[in-house]
mmCIF file of C-alpha atoms in Angstrom:
data_model
loop_
_atom_site.group_PDB
_atom_site.id
_atom_site.type_symbol
_atom_site.label_atom_id
_atom_site.label_comp_id
_atom_site.label_asym_id
_atom_site.label_seq_id
_atom_site.Cartn_x
_atom_site.Cartn_y
_atom_site.Cartn_z
ATOM 1 C CA MET A 445 -23.981 -23.037 -67.947
ATOM 2 C CA SER A 446 -27.134 -21.645 -66.323
ATOM 3 C CA ALA A 447 -27.859 -18.017 -66.882
ATOM 4 C CA LEU A 448 -28.601 -17.672 -63.133
ATOM 5 C CA ARG A 449 -25.781 -16.974 -60.699
ATOM 6 C CA LEU A 450 -25.737 -17.210 -56.886
ATOM 7 C CA VAL A 451 -26.086 -13.879 -55.134
ATOM 8 C CA ASP A 452 -24.938 -12.999 -51.598
ATOM 9 C CA GLU A 453 -25.686 -15.781 -49.133
ATOM 10 C CA ASP A 454 -28.112 -13.741 -47.049
ATOM 11 C CA VAL A 455 -30.108 -12.314 -50.065
ATOM 12 C CA VAL A 456 -32.790 -14.448 -51.654
ATOM 13 C CA PRO A 457 -33.036 -13.613 -55.352
ATOM 14 C CA GLU A 458 -36.374 -12.478 -56.637
ATOM 15 C CA THR A 459 -38.088 -15.271 -58.520
ATOM 16 C CA HIS A 460 -39.790 -14.356 -61.760
ATOM 17 C CA VAL A 461 -42.429 -16.829 -62.756
ATOM 18 C CA VAL A 462 -42.465 -17.222 -66.492
ATOM 19 C CA PRO A 463 -45.783 -18.554 -67.738
ATOM 20 C CA LYS A 464 -45.916 -21.060 -70.481
ATOM 21 C CA VAL A 465 -46.265 -19.403 -73.805
ATOM 22 C CA VAL A 466 -48.600 -20.754 -76.450
ATOM 23 C CA LEU A 467 -47.896 -18.918 -79.603
ATOM 24 C CA GLY A 468 -50.159 -18.669 -82.592
ATOM 25 C CA ILE A 469 -49.204 -18.328 -86.145
ATOM 26 C CA SER A 470 -49.751 -14.628 -86.155
ATOM 27 C CA ALA A 471 -47.707 -14.161 -83.037
ATOM 28 C CA ILE A 472 -44.790 -16.246 -84.300
ATOM 29 C CA ALA A 473 -44.558 -14.875 -87.780
ATOM 30 C CA SER A 474 -42.544 -11.742 -88.197
ATOM 31 C CA PRO A 475 -44.094 -8.622 -89.707
ATOM 32 C CA SER A 476 -42.013 -8.990 -92.840
ATOM 33 C CA GLU A 477 -43.265 -12.501 -93.341
ATOM 34 C CA LYS A 478 -46.830 -11.252 -93.097
ATOM 35 C CA GLN A 479 -46.226 -8.674 -95.804
ATOM 36 C CA VAL A 480 -44.317 -10.829 -98.248
ATOM 37 C CA LYS A 481 -46.460 -12.313 -100.874
ATOM 38 C CA LEU A 482 -45.884 -15.952 -101.537
ATOM 39 C CA VAL A 483 -44.907 -16.207 -105.144
ATOM 40 C CA GLY A 484 -43.700 -19.451 -106.562
ATOM 41 C CA GLU A 485 -43.738 -21.121 -103.127
ATOM 42 C CA PRO A 486 -45.731 -24.081 -101.824
ATOM 43 C CA SER A 487 -49.341 -23.660 -100.951
ATOM 44 C CA SER A 488 -50.484 -21.748 -97.921
ATOM 45 C CA GLY A 489 -51.637 -24.896 -96.171
ATOM 46 C CA MET A 490 -48.212 -26.438 -96.294
ATOM 47 C CA LEU A 491 -46.597 -23.242 -95.162
ATOM 48 C CA LEU A 492 -49.031 -22.997 -92.337
ATOM 49 C CA GLU A 493 -48.264 -26.486 -91.159
ATOM 50 C CA THR A 494 -44.572 -25.802 -91.429
ATOM 51 C CA GLU A 495 -44.871 -22.601 -89.472
ATOM 52 C CA MET A 496 -47.068 -24.250 -86.866
ATOM 53 C CA GLY A 497 -44.580 -27.057 -86.425
ATOM 54 C CA ALA A 498 -41.756 -24.580 -86.051
ATOM 55 C CA ALA A 499 -43.810 -22.523 -83.620
ATOM 56 C CA GLU A 500 -44.670 -25.574 -81.577
ATOM 57 C CA GLU A 501 -41.012 -26.562 -81.541
ATOM 58 C CA ARG A 502 -40.052 -23.095 -80.364
ATOM 59 C CA ALA A 503 -42.839 -23.200 -77.773
ATOM 60 C CA ARG A 504 -41.606 -26.558 -76.506
ATOM 61 C CA ALA A 505 -38.071 -25.211 -76.325
ATOM 62 C CA LEU A 506 -39.288 -22.157 -74.451
ATOM 63 C CA ASN A 507 -41.342 -24.274 -72.077
ATOM 64 C CA GLU A 508 -38.339 -26.528 -71.454
ATOM 65 C CA GLU A 509 -36.212 -23.458 -70.839
ATOM 66 C CA VAL A 510 -38.820 -22.076 -68.445
ATOM 67 C CA GLU A 511 -39.076 -25.403 -66.637
ATOM 68 C CA ARG A 512 -35.317 -25.578 -66.466
ATOM 69 C CA TYR A 513 -35.214 -22.042 -65.058
ATOM 70 C CA ALA A 514 -37.936 -22.931 -62.571
ATOM 71 C CA HIS A 515 -36.027 -26.058 -61.516
ATOM 72 C CA GLU A 516 -32.863 -24.049 -61.130
ATOM 73 C CA LEU A 517 -34.785 -21.487 -59.087
ATOM 74 C CA GLN A 518 -36.133 -24.269 -56.879
ATOM 75 C CA CYS A 519 -32.633 -25.668 -56.456
ATOM 76 C CA GLN A 520 -31.379 -22.192 -55.743
ATOM 77 C CA GLN A 521 -34.168 -21.763 -53.179
ATOM 78 C CA VAL A 522 -33.138 -25.037 -51.528
ATOM 79 C CA VAL A 523 -29.553 -23.822 -51.480
ATOM 80 C CA ASN A 524 -30.670 -20.482 -50.090
ATOM 81 C CA ASP A 525 -32.796 -22.204 -47.429
ATOM 82 C CA SER A 526 -29.811 -24.374 -46.518
ATOM 83 C CA ILE A 527 -27.626 -21.281 -46.371
ATOM 84 C CA MET A 528 -30.198 -19.504 -44.207
ATOM 85 C CA HIS A 529 -30.413 -22.545 -41.947
ATOM 86 C CA ASP A 530 -26.635 -22.711 -41.741
ATOM 87 C CA ASN A 531 -26.602 -18.990 -41.058
ATOM 88 C CA GLU A 532 -29.106 -19.432 -38.227
ATOM 89 C CA CYS A 533 -27.011 -22.294 -36.840
ATOM 90 C CA GLN A 534 -23.925 -20.150 -37.085
ATOM 91 C CA GLN A 535 -25.775 -17.302 -35.379
ATOM 92 C CA GLU A 536 -26.809 -19.681 -32.591
ATOM 93 C CA LYS A 537 -23.248 -20.948 -32.291
ATOM 94 C CA LEU A 538 -22.077 -17.346 -32.269
ATOM 95 C CA ARG A 539 -24.488 -16.531 -29.433
ATOM 96 C CA VAL A 540 -23.273 -19.593 -27.535
ATOM 97 C CA LEU A 541 -19.671 -18.591 -28.139
ATOM 98 C CA GLU A 542 -20.414 -15.031 -27.067
ATOM 99 C CA GLY A 543 -21.959 -16.406 -23.869
ATOM 100 C CA LYS A 544 -18.883 -18.540 -23.296
ATOM 101 C CA VAL A 545 -16.640 -15.563 -23.998
ATOM 102 C CA GLU A 546 -18.600 -13.482 -21.497
ATOM 103 C CA MET A 547 -18.325 -16.276 -18.945
ATOM 104 C CA ALA A 548 -14.618 -16.501 -19.696
ATOM 105 C CA HIS A 549 -14.271 -12.753 -19.142
ATOM 106 C CA GLU A 550 -16.132 -13.031 -15.848
ATOM 107 C CA PHE A 551 -13.925 -15.969 -14.883
ATOM 108 C CA LEU A 552 -10.821 -13.985 -15.802
ATOM 109 C CA ASP A 553 -12.091 -11.009 -13.812
ATOM 110 C CA GLU A 554 -12.609 -13.249 -10.797
ATOM 111 C CA LYS A 555 -9.156 -14.741 -11.269
ATOM 112 C CA HIS A 556 -7.637 -11.280 -11.596
ATOM 113 C CA ALA A 557 -9.389 -10.219 -8.409
ATOM 114 C CA ALA A 558 -8.199 -13.393 -6.697
ATOM 115 C CA LEU A 559 -4.693 -12.782 -8.052
ATOM 116 C CA ASP A 560 -4.727 -9.217 -6.752
ATOM 117 C CA SER A 561 -5.910 -10.469 -3.369
ATOM 118 C CA ALA A 562 -3.250 -13.178 -3.416
ATOM 119 C CA GLN A 563 -0.589 -10.612 -4.279
ATOM 120 C CA ASP A 564 -1.771 -8.428 -1.403
ATOM 121 C CA ASP A 565 -1.663 -11.442 0.894
ATOM 122 C CA LEU A 566 1.797 -12.263 -0.435
ATOM 123 C CA MET A 567 3.042 -8.771 0.314
ATOM 124 C CA THR A 568 1.503 -8.940 3.784
ATOM 125 C CA SER A 569 3.084 -12.355 4.308
ATOM 126 C CA ARG A 570 6.457 -11.057 3.169
ATOM 127 C CA VAL A 571 6.217 -8.178 5.617
ATOM 128 C CA GLU A 572 5.200 -10.609 8.355
ATOM 129 C CA VAL A 573 8.026 -12.983 7.421
ATOM 130 C CA ALA A 574 10.519 -10.114 7.543
ATOM 131 C CA ARG A 575 9.185 -9.121 10.957
ATOM 132 C CA LEU A 576 9.348 -12.705 12.182
ATOM 133 C CA GLN A 577 12.874 -13.091 10.826
ATOM 134 C CA GLU A 578 13.888 -9.976 12.702
ATOM 135 C CA GLU A 579 12.182 -11.318 15.805
ATOM 136 C CA VAL A 580 13.901 -14.683 15.362
ATOM 137 C CA GLN A 581 17.231 -12.914 15.020
ATOM 138 C CA GLY A 582 16.526 -11.070 18.258
ATOM 139 C CA LEU A 583 15.532 -14.342 19.917
ATOM 140 C CA ARG A 584 18.749 -15.954 18.705
ATOM 141 C CA VAL A 585 20.727 -13.171 20.343
ATOM 142 C CA LYS A 586 18.713 -13.675 23.533
ATOM 143 C CA VAL A 587 19.243 -17.429 23.338
ATOM 144 C CA GLN A 588 22.968 -16.905 22.934
ATOM 145 C CA ARG A 589 22.953 -14.595 25.931
ATOM 146 C CA LEU A 590 20.882 -17.072 27.894
ATOM 147 C CA GLY A 591 23.302 -19.813 26.885
ATOM 148 C CA VAL A 592 26.196 -17.754 28.200
ATOM 149 C CA SER A 593 24.219 -16.993 31.361
ATOM 150 C CA GLN A 594 23.335 -20.657 31.767
ATOM 151 C CA ARG A 595 26.940 -21.738 31.406
ATOM 152 C CA THR A 596 27.910 -19.046 33.892
ATOM 153 C CA LEU A 597 25.230 -20.239 36.306
ATOM 154 C CA VAL A 598 26.386 -23.835 35.918
ATOM 155 C CA ARG A 599 29.969 -22.848 36.664
ATOM 156 C CA ASP A 600 28.842 -20.711 39.596
ATOM 157 C CA TRP A 601 26.713 -23.535 40.966
ATOM 158 C CA GLU A 602 29.544 -26.026 40.633
ATOM 159 C CA TRP A 603 31.914 -23.646 42.408
ATOM 160 C CA LEU A 604 29.337 -22.944 45.126
ATOM 161 C CA VAL A 605 28.808 -26.642 45.777
ATOM 162 C CA ALA A 606 32.412 -27.776 45.474
ATOM 163 C CA GLU A 607 34.260 -24.809 47.010
ATOM 164 C CA GLY A 608 31.787 -22.232 48.248
ATOM 165 C CA CYS A 609 30.378 -24.355 51.057
ATOM 166 C CA GLN A 610 33.913 -25.228 52.160
ATOM 167 C CA ARG A 611 34.837 -21.543 52.250
ATOM 168 C CA VAL A 612 31.690 -20.699 54.193
ATOM 169 C CA PHE A 613 32.488 -23.388 56.737
ATOM 170 C CA GLU A 614 36.099 -22.262 57.072
ATOM 171 C CA ARG A 615 35.032 -18.642 57.309
ATOM 172 C CA ILE A 616 32.571 -19.476 60.089
ATOM 173 C CA ARG A 617 35.052 -21.652 61.922
ATOM 174 C CA GLY A 618 37.720 -18.930 61.749
ATOM 175 C CA SER A 619 35.450 -16.012 62.527
ATOM 176 C CA ASN A 620 35.878 -14.129 65.801
ATOM 177 C CA GLU A 621 32.233 -14.636 66.575
ATOM 178 C CA TYR A 622 32.478 -18.425 66.346
ATOM 179 C CA VAL A 623 35.849 -18.566 68.113
ATOM 180 C CA GLN A 624 34.541 -16.321 70.868
ATOM 181 C CA LEU A 625 31.472 -18.473 71.393
ATOM 182 C CA LEU A 626 33.539 -21.648 71.258
ATOM 183 C CA GLY A 627 35.977 -20.126 73.758
ATOM 184 C CA ASP A 628 33.116 -19.175 76.025
ATOM 185 C CA VAL A 629 31.800 -22.739 75.912
ATOM 186 C CA ASN A 630 35.294 -24.081 76.582
ATOM 187 C CA SER A 631 35.813 -21.682 79.473
ATOM 188 C CA ALA A 632 32.447 -22.574 80.928
ATOM 189 C CA CYS A 633 33.256 -26.269 80.657
ATOM 190 C CA MET A 634 36.580 -25.700 82.379
ATOM 191 C CA ALA A 635 34.900 -23.667 85.102
ATOM 192 C CA VAL A 636 32.328 -26.361 85.681
ATOM 193 C CA GLY A 637 35.058 -28.983 85.741
ATOM 194 C CA TYR A 638 37.065 -26.884 88.126
ATOM 195 C CA GLN A 639 34.124 -26.518 90.440
ATOM 196 C CA ASN A 640 33.356 -30.221 90.293
ATOM 197 C CA GLY A 641 37.012 -31.053 90.939
ATOM 198 C CA LEU A 642 37.135 -28.625 93.820
ATOM 199 C CA ARG A 643 34.150 -30.263 95.461
ATOM 200 C CA ALA A 644 35.589 -33.711 94.909
ATOM 201 C CA GLY A 645 38.954 -32.571 96.279
ATOM 202 C CA TYR A 646 37.404 -31.295 99.494
ATOM 203 C CA LYS A 647 35.460 -34.507 99.777
ATOM 204 C CA TYR A 648 38.459 -36.736 99.250
ATOM 205 C CA ALA A 649 40.615 -34.534 101.508
ATOM 206 C CA ALA A 650 38.074 -34.888 104.294
ATOM 207 C CA GLN A 651 38.247 -38.633 103.857
ATOM 208 C CA GLY A 652 42.063 -38.567 103.853
ATOM 209 C CA THR A 653 42.287 -40.140 100.373
ATOM 210 C CA VAL A 654 45.406 -39.555 98.264
ATOM 211 C CA LEU A 655 44.821 -38.044 94.727
ATOM 212 C CA GLU A 656 46.347 -40.945 92.902
ATOM 213 C CA ASP A 657 44.122 -43.377 94.813
ATOM 214 C CA SER A 658 40.926 -41.671 93.594
ATOM 215 C CA THR A 659 38.976 -43.508 90.885
ATOM 216 C CA CYS A 660 38.228 -40.194 89.160
ATOM 217 C CA TYR A 661 41.853 -39.260 88.671
ATOM 218 C CA ASP A 662 43.038 -39.382 84.985
ATOM 219 C CA PRO A 663 46.571 -38.154 84.300
ATOM 220 C CA THR A 664 45.919 -38.264 80.436
ATOM 221 C CA ALA A 665 43.094 -35.765 80.507
ATOM 222 C CA GLN A 666 45.360 -32.884 79.577
ATOM 223 C CA GLN A 667 46.662 -34.689 76.516
ATOM 224 C CA TRP A 668 43.154 -35.712 75.585
ATOM 225 C CA MET A 669 42.046 -32.095 75.590
ATOM 226 C CA THR A 670 45.025 -31.072 73.456
ATOM 227 C CA ASP A 671 44.386 -33.804 70.898
ATOM 228 C CA ALA A 672 40.705 -32.995 70.715
ATOM 229 C CA THR A 673 41.448 -29.312 70.158
ATOM 230 C CA LEU A 674 43.873 -30.070 67.341
ATOM 231 C CA ALA A 675 41.423 -32.510 65.738
ATOM 232 C CA LEU A 676 38.684 -29.910 65.825
ATOM 233 C CA ALA A 677 40.903 -27.395 64.088
ATOM 234 C CA ALA A 678 41.920 -29.818 61.335
ATOM 235 C CA VAL A 679 38.678 -31.635 60.723
ATOM 236 C CA THR A 680 36.848 -31.397 57.333
ATOM 237 C CA PRO A 681 33.207 -32.410 57.672
ATOM 238 C CA SER A 682 32.123 -35.317 55.486
ATOM 239 C CA ILE A 683 29.308 -33.283 53.976
ATOM 240 C CA LEU A 684 31.872 -30.898 52.482
ATOM 241 C CA SER A 685 33.714 -33.839 50.956
ATOM 242 C CA GLN A 686 30.461 -35.112 49.446
ATOM 243 C CA LEU A 687 29.666 -31.693 47.993
ATOM 244 C CA ALA A 688 33.158 -31.338 46.552
ATOM 245 C CA ALA A 689 32.805 -34.750 44.879
ATOM 246 C CA THR A 690 29.417 -33.921 43.321
ATOM 247 C CA PRO A 691 29.595 -30.377 41.872
ATOM 248 C CA HIS A 692 26.672 -31.137 39.480
ATOM 249 C CA ILE A 693 24.297 -32.021 42.289
ATOM 250 C CA SER A 694 20.739 -30.768 41.822
ATOM 251 C CA LEU A 695 19.078 -28.279 44.128
ATOM 252 C CA ASP A 696 16.776 -30.937 45.569
ATOM 253 C CA GLU A 697 19.732 -33.213 46.325
ATOM 254 C CA PHE A 698 21.622 -30.277 47.820
ATOM 255 C CA GLN A 699 18.695 -29.412 50.080
ATOM 256 C CA ALA A 700 18.331 -33.036 51.168
ATOM 257 C CA LEU A 701 22.053 -33.354 51.865
ATOM 258 C CA THR A 702 22.289 -30.123 53.859
ATOM 259 C CA SER A 703 19.043 -30.489 55.804
ATOM 260 C CA VAL A 704 19.366 -30.398 59.592
ATOM 261 C CA VAL A 705 18.802 -33.835 61.089
ATOM 262 C CA ASP A 706 18.061 -34.514 64.737
ATOM 263 C CA PRO A 707 21.029 -36.510 66.068
ATOM 264 C CA ASN A 708 18.659 -38.482 68.235
ATOM 265 C CA THR A 709 16.779 -39.764 65.189
ATOM 266 C CA PRO A 710 17.253 -43.548 64.844
ATOM 267 C CA GLY A 711 19.413 -44.631 61.931
ATOM 268 C CA VAL A 712 21.193 -41.309 61.656
#
């Protein structure tokens, strides 16, 4: 395992550049080796070659280790760069998300304001509905009263057409005022007839004509007058019969039926 370990993601480890080491014989040999005298060993040339080979081998191993460390540092730098790039991307995403969150808060604030306004409108509408319901209830009472009044008016109109006109006619016909006027007309007619008969009587008497021989003499006149008087007292005008038969007649029809018509008008 590498001796290097990953540090925190946001901290780039300090890179130590290790130069290649080229060691000499004096640098590689330990102090004790320099002081020990070679007794009974191979010659110094052979030892030197051996030591140089070992030193070169150690140098190669150190160089390989340094290169390996450098490669690991490069890999670590790549990883760190990737982490930094990912961190920047995450920061950008975070800023975007924060913007969206802020927009969402603004949207929620607008919705809350709209909800508050809607609730106020709802309360106002409820108050208005309650007022309208109360008004409708009052109108229903008025409609019921108007319905009763209408039915009363219909009954009154039917009675007025079917019976009221008849009572008015009978009341007029039986009133002293009408009877007095009718009696005055009757008395005047009798007086005029008496005067005309008196003149005719003097005329016929001067001529020596007997009453029964006169062409104007009518012995049934008295009975005729009696019958006519009784018929007048018992008569019911046809218009009253028509009104009694049509109690639901409209006002326009009633006015047309009771309008005064000139008896001299043709077709009447």
